[in-house]
Amino acid sequence: MKFIHIADVHLGASPDAGNAYSKSRTQEIWNSFAGIIEKCRAEEADVLLIAGDLFHRQPLLRELKEVNFLFAGIPDTDICIIAGNHDYLKKDSYYRTFSWAENVHMIQSRDVTCIEIPRLRLAVYGLSYDKREYAARAYDSAYPLKKQKYEILLAHGGDEKHIPFKTADIAALGYDYVAFGHIHKPQELVPDRAYYSGALEPIDKNDTGKHGYVMGEITEVTCKAAFIPCSMREYVHLDVPVKEDMTGYGVREAIRHAVEDNGVQNMYRISLTGQRDPEILFDLTNMDSYGNIIEIADNTKPSYDFDKLYEQNKGNLLGKFIQNLYNRDKESIEYRALCEGVQALMETRRGFK
C-alpha cells in the first residue's frame, strides 16, 4: 500500500503581504497542492493522508468545491483528512456539511476515532480540532483497535497548546505509520514509522529549509517512508559580508550576487556583517534587485581609527571612553560596546571638540 503524507498546506494564506511576490505566492500554494494530486496519480498512491491545516483559516464553500474537484480526479486514491488548529471545525464550518467525493474520508470527531477502508485492509485513526487550542494529551492512549490489518494514526500537534506528546509514547502505540502535522519543518520522529511532513510550502519567514511531503509504502513485513522536497520556494537566512571600502552600490551588488548564487526563486532575510566606512550609511530601501527580500538588517560595525580618534580627543569624553576599553580583544563584548559607544558619540557630537 503506497501512501503520500502532507500537512499544513495553508490554502488561502498570503505570506509576506505587501512584498512584490505575495499575490502570486497565494496561487503558488494552490498550485503546489494541485501538484500533490498529480503526484498521487503518477505514483498510483493508494492513500493521501492530510494531517491538518489544509486551509490557513476557515475554508470558503467555493474553496472546498475546488479541493473536492481535485480529489474526485484521483478516484483510485483514498483521501483521509483531519482539521487542524487553523482550519478547526467551528460550529458553522462548511466542513461539517460539505458533501465530499466518494474517495474522501474526513474525521470530524474531537476524540480519536477510526475510519475503515476495507479494500486496502486499512484503518485510519485521528481527531479534528473544534477550537484553536487543544491542550489535552489526546494521543497518549490512542491505541489501534486492530480493526484492519494496517493501521495509521493521523495526528496534529506537538506543543503545549496543541496536543502535546512524547515521541516514545507515540512509538509505543503500535501503529504501522503515524502522520503528523502542525510543525512546519519536516522531521523524522521514529524511523520509517512517524514523521512530521512539514508544511508543503513555507508560509513564514522562519520556515527555512526544504519543504515537501512524505512518500511511503506499507508491506506485509515493514513500512518504508522518506521525505521528498518539492516546494517552489524556500526562505533563506543569508549573511552578506561587507568590507570597509564598500559603498551602498557595492553592498547592493554583493546582495544581488548572493541571491543569484542561492536561487532567485527563493525569499531572503539578509544580514549585513563585517565592518564599514564610518562615514557611510547604507540605504537599505534600495537593495532588493529581484523583489524577493523580506528583510535586511545592517549588523555592520563602523571601522574607526581608534589611535587617531584618541589623539584628537584625549581631553574629552570620547577620549576617556576609548582609553578605558583601548586594548580589548576585537571579538569581546567590551570591544563591541566600544564601537557602539563611539558610534553614538560621533553621531551626537557631544562631549568632545
PDB file of N, CA and C in Angstrom, residues 127-220:
ATOM      1  N   LEU A 127      -8.381  12.648  15.035  1.00  0.00           N
ATOM      2  CA  LEU A 127      -9.398  13.566  15.542  1.00  0.00           C
ATOM      3  C   LEU A 127      -9.239  14.896  14.831  1.00  0.00           C
ATOM      4  N   SER A 128     -10.283  15.715  14.878  1.00  0.00           N
ATOM      5  CA  SER A 128     -10.220  17.068  14.329  1.00  0.00           C
ATOM      6  C   SER A 128     -10.370  18.089  15.448  1.00  0.00           C
ATOM      7  N   TYR A 129      -9.641  19.169  15.337  1.00  0.00           N
ATOM      8  CA  TYR A 129      -9.784  20.271  16.291  1.00  0.00           C
ATOM      9  C   TYR A 129     -11.162  20.914  16.102  1.00  0.00           C
ATOM     10  N   ASP A 130     -11.788  21.267  17.234  1.00  0.00           N
ATOM     11  CA  ASP A 130     -13.012  22.065  17.163  1.00  0.00           C
ATOM     12  C   ASP A 130     -12.820  23.434  17.815  1.00  0.00           C
ATOM     13  N   LYS A 131     -11.557  23.752  18.081  1.00  0.00           N
ATOM     14  CA  LYS A 131     -11.166  25.066  18.597  1.00  0.00           C
ATOM     15  C   LYS A 131      -9.692  25.265  18.273  1.00  0.00           C
ATOM     16  N   ARG A 132      -9.222  26.482  18.449  1.00  0.00           N
ATOM     17  CA  ARG A 132      -7.850  26.808  18.043  1.00  0.00           C
ATOM     18  C   ARG A 132      -6.797  26.096  18.882  1.00  0.00           C
ATOM     19  N   GLU A 133      -7.101  25.887  20.154  1.00  0.00           N
ATOM     20  CA  GLU A 133      -6.135  25.236  21.031  1.00  0.00           C
ATOM     21  C   GLU A 133      -6.746  23.972  21.625  1.00  0.00           C
ATOM     22  N   TYR A 134      -5.897  22.963  21.816  1.00  0.00           N
ATOM     23  CA  TYR A 134      -6.345  21.664  22.309  1.00  0.00           C
ATOM     24  C   TYR A 134      -5.186  21.117  23.143  1.00  0.00           C
ATOM     25  N   ALA A 135      -5.190  21.427  24.436  1.00  0.00           N
ATOM     26  CA  ALA A 135      -4.035  21.144  25.290  1.00  0.00           C
ATOM     27  C   ALA A 135      -4.030  19.738  25.876  1.00  0.00           C
ATOM     28  N   ALA A 136      -5.111  18.972  25.678  1.00  0.00           N
ATOM     29  CA  ALA A 136      -5.165  17.610  26.232  1.00  0.00           C
ATOM     30  C   ALA A 136      -4.178  16.694  25.520  1.00  0.00           C
ATOM     31  N   ARG A 137      -3.661  15.709  26.239  1.00  0.00           N
ATOM     32  CA  ARG A 137      -2.736  14.737  25.662  1.00  0.00           C
ATOM     33  C   ARG A 137      -3.555  13.610  25.011  1.00  0.00           C
ATOM     34  N   ALA A 138      -4.198  13.961  23.935  1.00  0.00           N
ATOM     35  CA  ALA A 138      -5.221  13.091  23.345  1.00  0.00           C
ATOM     36  C   ALA A 138      -4.658  11.839  22.685  1.00  0.00           C
ATOM     37  N   TYR A 139      -3.363  11.824  22.359  1.00  0.00           N
ATOM     38  CA  TYR A 139      -2.798  10.669  21.649  1.00  0.00           C
ATOM     39  C   TYR A 139      -2.132   9.659  22.581  1.00  0.00           C
ATOM     40  N   ASP A 140      -1.986  10.002  23.861  1.00  0.00           N
ATOM     41  CA  ASP A 140      -1.238   9.134  24.772  1.00  0.00           C
ATOM     42  C   ASP A 140      -1.817   7.722  24.872  1.00  0.00           C
ATOM     43  N   SER A 141      -3.135   7.619  24.830  1.00  0.00           N
ATOM     44  CA  SER A 141      -3.776   6.301  24.956  1.00  0.00           C
ATOM     45  C   SER A 141      -4.577   5.926  23.710  1.00  0.00           C
ATOM     46  N   ALA A 142      -4.197   6.510  22.575  1.00  0.00           N
ATOM     47  CA  ALA A 142      -4.933   6.257  21.323  1.00  0.00           C
ATOM     48  C   ALA A 142      -4.420   4.988  20.648  1.00  0.00           C
ATOM     49  N   TYR A 143      -4.593   3.880  21.319  1.00  0.00           N
ATOM     50  CA  TYR A 143      -4.095   2.615  20.778  1.00  0.00           C
ATOM     51  C   TYR A 143      -4.954   2.145  19.611  1.00  0.00           C
ATOM     52  N   PRO A 144      -4.354   1.540  18.600  1.00  0.00           N
ATOM     53  CA  PRO A 144      -5.146   0.971  17.497  1.00  0.00           C
ATOM     54  C   PRO A 144      -5.995  -0.192  17.990  1.00  0.00           C
ATOM     55  N   LEU A 145      -7.146  -0.343  17.373  1.00  0.00           N
ATOM     56  CA  LEU A 145      -8.131  -1.334  17.840  1.00  0.00           C
ATOM     57  C   LEU A 145      -8.116  -2.626  17.035  1.00  0.00           C
ATOM     58  N   LYS A 146      -7.120  -2.782  16.166  1.00  0.00           N
ATOM     59  CA  LYS A 146      -6.965  -3.997  15.363  1.00  0.00           C
ATOM     60  C   LYS A 146      -8.203  -4.285  14.511  1.00  0.00           C
ATOM     61  N   LYS A 147      -8.756  -3.210  13.944  1.00  0.00           N
ATOM     62  CA  LYS A 147      -9.937  -3.386  13.094  1.00  0.00           C
ATOM     63  C   LYS A 147      -9.572  -3.820  11.679  1.00  0.00           C
ATOM     64  N   GLN A 148      -8.348  -3.482  11.252  1.00  0.00           N
ATOM     65  CA  GLN A 148      -7.875  -3.866   9.929  1.00  0.00           C
ATOM     66  C   GLN A 148      -6.417  -4.300  10.041  1.00  0.00           C
ATOM     67  N   LYS A 149      -5.923  -4.915   8.987  1.00  0.00           N
ATOM     68  CA  LYS A 149      -4.554  -5.406   9.000  1.00  0.00           C
ATOM     69  C   LYS A 149      -3.559  -4.258   9.175  1.00  0.00           C
ATOM     70  N   TYR A 150      -3.799  -3.139   8.468  1.00  0.00           N
ATOM     71  CA  TYR A 150      -2.900  -1.997   8.528  1.00  0.00           C
ATOM     72  C   TYR A 150      -3.588  -0.852   9.260  1.00  0.00           C
ATOM     73  N   GLU A 151      -2.831  -0.165  10.125  1.00  0.00           N
ATOM     74  CA  GLU A 151      -3.424   0.901  10.928  1.00  0.00           C
ATOM     75  C   GLU A 151      -2.496   2.118  10.955  1.00  0.00           C
ATOM     76  N   ILE A 152      -3.100   3.277  10.679  1.00  0.00           N
ATOM     77  CA  ILE A 152      -2.375   4.545  10.608  1.00  0.00           C
ATOM     78  C   ILE A 152      -3.034   5.547  11.547  1.00  0.00           C
ATOM     79  N   LEU A 153      -2.203   6.332  12.229  1.00  0.00           N
ATOM     80  CA  LEU A 153      -2.706   7.436  13.051  1.00  0.00           C
ATOM     81  C   LEU A 153      -2.435   8.743  12.321  1.00  0.00           C
ATOM     82  N   LEU A 154      -3.485   9.520  12.152  1.00  0.00           N
ATOM     83  CA  LEU A 154      -3.403  10.839  11.528  1.00  0.00           C
ATOM     84  C   LEU A 154      -3.503  11.864  12.658  1.00  0.00           C
ATOM     85  N   ALA A 155      -2.444  12.654  12.874  1.00  0.00           N
ATOM     86  CA  ALA A 155      -2.358  13.476  14.086  1.00  0.00           C
ATOM     87  C   ALA A 155      -1.895  14.894  13.768  1.00  0.00           C
ATOM     88  N   HIS A 156      -2.230  15.825  14.690  1.00  0.00           N
ATOM     89  CA  HIS A 156      -1.861  17.235  14.517  1.00  0.00           C
ATOM     90  C   HIS A 156      -1.553  17.812  15.885  1.00  0.00           C
ATOM     91  N   GLY A 157      -0.343  18.311  16.071  1.00  0.00           N
ATOM     92  CA  GLY A 157       0.010  18.901  17.356  1.00  0.00           C
ATOM     93  C   GLY A 157       1.470  18.698  17.683  1.00  0.00           C
ATOM     94  N   GLY A 158       1.786  18.860  18.989  1.00  0.00           N
ATOM     95  CA  GLY A 158       3.156  18.636  19.409  1.00  0.00           C
ATOM     96  C   GLY A 158       3.750  19.738  20.270  1.00  0.00           C
ATOM     97  N   ASP A 159       2.950  20.780  20.608  1.00  0.00           N
ATOM     98  CA  ASP A 159       3.432  21.768  21.567  1.00  0.00           C
ATOM     99  C   ASP A 159       2.449  21.866  22.725  1.00  0.00           C
ATOM    100  N   GLU A 160       2.725  22.720  23.683  1.00  0.00           N
ATOM    101  CA  GLU A 160       1.933  22.757  24.909  1.00  0.00           C
ATOM    102  C   GLU A 160       0.463  23.062  24.683  1.00  0.00           C
ATOM    103  N   LYS A 161       0.161  23.863  23.673  1.00  0.00           N
ATOM    104  CA  LYS A 161      -1.223  24.276  23.433  1.00  0.00           C
ATOM    105  C   LYS A 161      -1.920  23.444  22.361  1.00  0.00           C
ATOM    106  N   HIS A 162      -1.192  22.526  21.759  1.00  0.00           N
ATOM    107  CA  HIS A 162      -1.759  21.751  20.661  1.00  0.00           C
ATOM    108  C   HIS A 162      -1.359  20.281  20.795  1.00  0.00           C
ATOM    109  N   ILE A 163      -2.124  19.569  21.601  1.00  0.00           N
ATOM    110  CA  ILE A 163      -1.961  18.132  21.849  1.00  0.00           C
ATOM    111  C   ILE A 163      -0.492  17.746  22.039  1.00  0.00           C
ATOM    112  N   PRO A 164       0.069  18.058  23.184  1.00  0.00           N
ATOM    113  CA  PRO A 164       1.459  17.667  23.445  1.00  0.00           C
ATOM    114  C   PRO A 164       1.604  16.147  23.527  1.00  0.00           C
ATOM    115  N   PHE A 165       2.790  15.672  23.228  1.00  0.00           N
ATOM    116  CA  PHE A 165       3.054  14.225  23.297  1.00  0.00           C
ATOM    117  C   PHE A 165       4.554  14.006  23.418  1.00  0.00           C
ATOM    118  N   LYS A 166       4.918  12.779  23.779  1.00  0.00           N
ATOM    119  CA  LYS A 166       6.309  12.346  23.790  1.00  0.00           C
ATOM    120  C   LYS A 166       6.490  11.318  22.668  1.00  0.00           C
ATOM    121  N   THR A 167       7.579  11.452  21.944  1.00  0.00           N
ATOM    122  CA  THR A 167       7.823  10.566  20.807  1.00  0.00           C
ATOM    123  C   THR A 167       7.822   9.103  21.229  1.00  0.00           C
ATOM    124  N   ALA A 168       8.406   8.814  22.384  1.00  0.00           N
ATOM    125  CA  ALA A 168       8.458   7.425  22.856  1.00  0.00           C
ATOM    126  C   ALA A 168       7.063   6.851  23.059  1.00  0.00           C
ATOM    127  N   ASP A 169       6.140   7.697  23.537  1.00  0.00           N
ATOM    128  CA  ASP A 169       4.761   7.229  23.746  1.00  0.00           C
ATOM    129  C   ASP A 169       4.077   6.939  22.423  1.00  0.00           C
ATOM    130  N   ILE A 170       4.345   7.768  21.420  1.00  0.00           N
ATOM    131  CA  ILE A 170       3.763   7.542  20.094  1.00  0.00           C
ATOM    132  C   ILE A 170       4.305   6.245  19.499  1.00  0.00           C
ATOM    133  N   ALA A 171       5.595   6.032  19.637  1.00  0.00           N
ATOM    134  CA  ALA A 171       6.212   4.818  19.098  1.00  0.00           C
ATOM    135  C   ALA A 171       5.638   3.562  19.744  1.00  0.00           C
ATOM    136  N   ALA A 172       5.279   3.677  21.039  1.00  0.00           N
ATOM    137  CA  ALA A 172       4.774   2.517  21.776  1.00  0.00           C
ATOM    138  C   ALA A 172       3.329   2.168  21.441  1.00  0.00           C
ATOM    139  N   LEU A 173       2.609   3.059  20.744  1.00  0.00           N
ATOM    140  CA  LEU A 173       1.203   2.788  20.431  1.00  0.00           C
ATOM    141  C   LEU A 173       1.042   1.593  19.494  1.00  0.00           C
ATOM    142  N   GLY A 174       1.978   1.433  18.565  1.00  0.00           N
ATOM    143  CA  GLY A 174       1.942   0.249  17.712  1.00  0.00           C
ATOM    144  C   GLY A 174       1.321   0.434  16.341  1.00  0.00           C
ATOM    145  N   TYR A 175       1.254   1.671  15.845  1.00  0.00           N
ATOM    146  CA  TYR A 175       0.716   1.900  14.503  1.00  0.00           C
ATOM    147  C   TYR A 175       1.752   1.518  13.436  1.00  0.00           C
ATOM    148  N   ASP A 176       1.265   1.181  12.272  1.00  0.00           N
ATOM    149  CA  ASP A 176       2.163   0.939  11.151  1.00  0.00           C
ATOM    150  C   ASP A 176       2.832   2.242  10.711  1.00  0.00           C
ATOM    151  N   TYR A 177       2.086   3.350  10.826  1.00  0.00           N
ATOM    152  CA  TYR A 177       2.638   4.656  10.478  1.00  0.00           C
ATOM    153  C   TYR A 177       1.835   5.726  11.202  1.00  0.00           C
ATOM    154  N   VAL A 178       2.527   6.808  11.607  1.00  0.00           N
ATOM    155  CA  VAL A 178       1.868   7.958  12.224  1.00  0.00           C
ATOM    156  C   VAL A 178       2.209   9.193  11.403  1.00  0.00           C
ATOM    157  N   ALA A 179       1.185   9.850  10.875  1.00  0.00           N
ATOM    158  CA  ALA A 179       1.342  11.029  10.013  1.00  0.00           C
ATOM    159  C   ALA A 179       1.018  12.273  10.820  1.00  0.00           C
ATOM    160  N   PHE A 180       2.053  13.072  11.121  1.00  0.00           N
ATOM    161  CA  PHE A 180       1.874  14.256  11.941  1.00  0.00           C
ATOM    162  C   PHE A 180       1.832  15.535  11.114  1.00  0.00           C
ATOM    163  N   GLY A 181       1.075  16.504  11.628  1.00  0.00           N
ATOM    164  CA  GLY A 181       1.060  17.862  11.125  1.00  0.00           C
ATOM    165  C   GLY A 181       1.222  18.837  12.277  1.00  0.00           C
ATOM    166  N   HIS A 182       1.378  20.117  11.970  1.00  0.00           N
ATOM    167  CA  HIS A 182       1.453  21.254  12.894  1.00  0.00           C
ATOM    168  C   HIS A 182       2.837  21.881  12.910  1.00  0.00           C
ATOM    169  N   ILE A 183       3.893  21.083  13.003  1.00  0.00           N
ATOM    170  CA  ILE A 183       5.252  21.618  12.947  1.00  0.00           C
ATOM    171  C   ILE A 183       5.634  21.745  11.475  1.00  0.00           C
ATOM    172  N   HIS A 184       6.077  22.932  11.068  1.00  0.00           N
ATOM    173  CA  HIS A 184       6.261  23.214   9.647  1.00  0.00           C
ATOM    174  C   HIS A 184       7.552  22.678   9.055  1.00  0.00           C
ATOM    175  N   LYS A 185       8.504  22.319   9.895  1.00  0.00           N
ATOM    176  CA  LYS A 185       9.749  21.748   9.389  1.00  0.00           C
ATOM    177  C   LYS A 185       9.650  20.227   9.392  1.00  0.00           C
ATOM    178  N   PRO A 186       9.972  19.576   8.280  1.00  0.00           N
ATOM    179  CA  PRO A 186       9.882  18.119   8.229  1.00  0.00           C
ATOM    180  C   PRO A 186      10.815  17.472   9.250  1.00  0.00           C
ATOM    181  N   GLN A 187      10.311  16.437   9.917  1.00  0.00           N
ATOM    182  CA  GLN A 187      11.097  15.750  10.937  1.00  0.00           C
ATOM    183  C   GLN A 187      10.760  14.264  10.944  1.00  0.00           C
ATOM    184  N   GLU A 188      11.764  13.450  11.107  1.00  0.00           N
ATOM    185  CA  GLU A 188      11.568  12.018  11.325  1.00  0.00           C
ATOM    186  C   GLU A 188      11.542  11.788  12.828  1.00  0.00           C
ATOM    187  N   LEU A 189      10.386  11.387  13.358  1.00  0.00           N
ATOM    188  CA  LEU A 189      10.257  11.136  14.787  1.00  0.00           C
ATOM    189  C   LEU A 189      10.667   9.711  15.136  1.00  0.00           C
ATOM    190  N   VAL A 190      10.172   8.769  14.362  1.00  0.00           N
ATOM    191  CA  VAL A 190      10.532   7.355  14.501  1.00  0.00           C
ATOM    192  C   VAL A 190      10.887   6.859  13.109  1.00  0.00           C
ATOM    193  N   PRO A 191      12.087   6.334  12.899  1.00  0.00           N
ATOM    194  CA  PRO A 191      12.496   5.934  11.549  1.00  0.00           C
ATOM    195  C   PRO A 191      11.457   5.067  10.843  1.00  0.00           C
ATOM    196  N   ASP A 192      10.992   5.578   9.671  1.00  0.00           N
ATOM    197  CA  ASP A 192      10.032   4.884   8.814  1.00  0.00           C
ATOM    198  C   ASP A 192       8.646   4.716   9.429  1.00  0.00           C
ATOM    199  N   ARG A 193       8.430   5.200  10.646  1.00  0.00           N
ATOM    200  CA  ARG A 193       7.160   4.936  11.325  1.00  0.00           C
ATOM    201  C   ARG A 193       6.374   6.185  11.711  1.00  0.00           C
ATOM    202  N   ALA A 194       7.055   7.286  11.950  1.00  0.00           N
ATOM    203  CA  ALA A 194       6.354   8.503  12.376  1.00  0.00           C
ATOM    204  C   ALA A 194       7.113   9.726  11.866  1.00  0.00           C
ATOM    205  N   TYR A 195       6.401  10.605  11.161  1.00  0.00           N
ATOM    206  CA  TYR A 195       7.012  11.785  10.552  1.00  0.00           C
ATOM    207  C   TYR A 195       6.125  13.010  10.737  1.00  0.00           C
ATOM    208  N   TYR A 196       6.766  14.157  10.877  1.00  0.00           N
ATOM    209  CA  TYR A 196       6.156  15.424  10.502  1.00  0.00           C
ATOM    210  C   TYR A 196       6.512  15.617   9.034  1.00  0.00           C
ATOM    211  N   SER A 197       5.511  15.753   8.193  1.00  0.00           N
ATOM    212  CA  SER A 197       5.819  16.022   6.787  1.00  0.00           C
ATOM    213  C   SER A 197       6.294  17.457   6.596  1.00  0.00           C
ATOM    214  N   GLY A 198       5.964  18.320   7.582  1.00  0.00           N
ATOM    215  CA  GLY A 198       6.265  19.737   7.444  1.00  0.00           C
ATOM    216  C   GLY A 198       5.261  20.413   6.525  1.00  0.00           C
ATOM    217  N   ALA A 199       5.325  21.724   6.457  1.00  0.00           N
ATOM    218  CA  ALA A 199       4.445  22.456   5.541  1.00  0.00           C
ATOM    219  C   ALA A 199       4.792  22.094   4.101  1.00  0.00           C
ATOM    220  N   LEU A 200       3.770  21.976   3.271  1.00  0.00           N
ATOM    221  CA  LEU A 200       4.014  21.665   1.864  1.00  0.00           C
ATOM    222  C   LEU A 200       4.822  22.777   1.209  1.00  0.00           C
ATOM    223  N   GLU A 201       4.476  24.023   1.524  1.00  0.00           N
ATOM    224  CA  GLU A 201       5.213  25.204   1.079  1.00  0.00           C
ATOM    225  C   GLU A 201       5.511  26.060   2.310  1.00  0.00           C
ATOM    226  N   PRO A 202       6.667  26.703   2.379  1.00  0.00           N
ATOM    227  CA  PRO A 202       6.929  27.599   3.509  1.00  0.00           C
ATOM    228  C   PRO A 202       5.999  28.810   3.458  1.00  0.00           C
ATOM    229  N   ILE A 203       5.439  29.173   4.599  1.00  0.00           N
ATOM    230  CA  ILE A 203       4.500  30.299   4.623  1.00  0.00           C
ATOM    231  C   ILE A 203       4.928  31.389   5.590  1.00  0.00           C
ATOM    232  N   ASP A 204       6.060  31.208   6.245  1.00  0.00           N
ATOM    233  CA  ASP A 204       6.538  32.168   7.224  1.00  0.00           C
ATOM    234  C   ASP A 204       8.044  32.309   7.081  1.00  0.00           C
ATOM    235  N   LYS A 205       8.567  33.499   7.370  1.00  0.00           N
ATOM    236  CA  LYS A 205       9.995  33.763   7.174  1.00  0.00           C
ATOM    237  C   LYS A 205      10.894  32.857   8.005  1.00  0.00           C
ATOM    238  N   ASN A 206      10.333  32.220   9.025  1.00  0.00           N
ATOM    239  CA  ASN A 206      11.121  31.289   9.827  1.00  0.00           C
ATOM    240  C   ASN A 206      11.009  29.848   9.346  1.00  0.00           C
ATOM    241  N   ASP A 207      10.207  29.620   8.300  1.00  0.00           N
ATOM    242  CA  ASP A 207      10.085  28.278   7.711  1.00  0.00           C
ATOM    243  C   ASP A 207      11.239  28.022   6.744  1.00  0.00           C
ATOM    244  N   THR A 208      12.446  27.989   7.273  1.00  0.00           N
ATOM    245  CA  THR A 208      13.616  27.822   6.415  1.00  0.00           C
ATOM    246  C   THR A 208      13.803  26.348   6.038  1.00  0.00           C
ATOM    247  N   GLY A 209      14.654  26.107   5.066  1.00  0.00           N
ATOM    248  CA  GLY A 209      14.983  24.741   4.673  1.00  0.00           C
ATOM    249  C   GLY A 209      14.017  24.163   3.655  1.00  0.00           C
ATOM    250  N   LYS A 210      14.201  22.861   3.369  1.00  0.00           N
ATOM    251  CA  LYS A 210      13.396  22.166   2.375  1.00  0.00           C
ATOM    252  C   LYS A 210      11.978  21.913   2.893  1.00  0.00           C
ATOM    253  N   HIS A 211      11.007  21.934   1.973  1.00  0.00           N
ATOM    254  CA  HIS A 211       9.624  21.600   2.295  1.00  0.00           C
ATOM    255  C   HIS A 211       9.058  20.692   1.220  1.00  0.00           C
ATOM    256  N   GLY A 212       8.079  19.871   1.618  1.00  0.00           N
ATOM    257  CA  GLY A 212       7.504  18.940   0.654  1.00  0.00           C
ATOM    258  C   GLY A 212       6.549  17.967   1.318  1.00  0.00           C
ATOM    259  N   TYR A 213       6.735  16.674   1.069  1.00  0.00           N
ATOM    260  CA  TYR A 213       5.803  15.653   1.542  1.00  0.00           C
ATOM    261  C   TYR A 213       6.570  14.385   1.895  1.00  0.00           C
ATOM    262  N   VAL A 214       5.866  13.440   2.510  1.00  0.00           N
ATOM    263  CA  VAL A 214       6.449  12.130   2.816  1.00  0.00           C
ATOM    264  C   VAL A 214       5.811  11.098   1.902  1.00  0.00           C
ATOM    265  N   MET A 215       6.655  10.297   1.298  1.00  0.00           N
ATOM    266  CA  MET A 215       6.203   9.183   0.454  1.00  0.00           C
ATOM    267  C   MET A 215       6.526   7.890   1.179  1.00  0.00           C
ATOM    268  N   GLY A 216       5.556   6.982   1.256  1.00  0.00           N
ATOM    269  CA  GLY A 216       5.807   5.746   1.990  1.00  0.00           C
ATOM    270  C   GLY A 216       5.085   4.551   1.413  1.00  0.00           C
ATOM    271  N   GLU A 217       5.484   3.394   1.901  1.00  0.00           N
ATOM    272  CA  GLU A 217       4.847   2.141   1.484  1.00  0.00           C
ATOM    273  C   GLU A 217       4.816   1.181   2.660  1.00  0.00           C
ATOM    274  N   ILE A 218       3.637   0.628   2.919  1.00  0.00           N
ATOM    275  CA  ILE A 218       3.461  -0.379   3.963  1.00  0.00           C
ATOM    276  C   ILE A 218       3.300  -1.736   3.287  1.00  0.00           C
ATOM    277  N   THR A 219       4.119  -2.694   3.709  1.00  0.00           N
ATOM    278  CA  THR A 219       4.047  -4.054   3.165  1.00  0.00           C
ATOM    279  C   THR A 219       3.653  -5.030   4.272  1.00  0.00           C
ATOM    280  N   GLU A 220       3.655  -6.308   3.944  1.00  0.00           N
ATOM    281  CA  GLU A 220       3.310  -7.343   4.920  1.00  0.00           C
ATOM    282  C   GLU A 220       4.258  -7.324   6.115  1.00  0.00           C
TER     283      GLU A 220
END
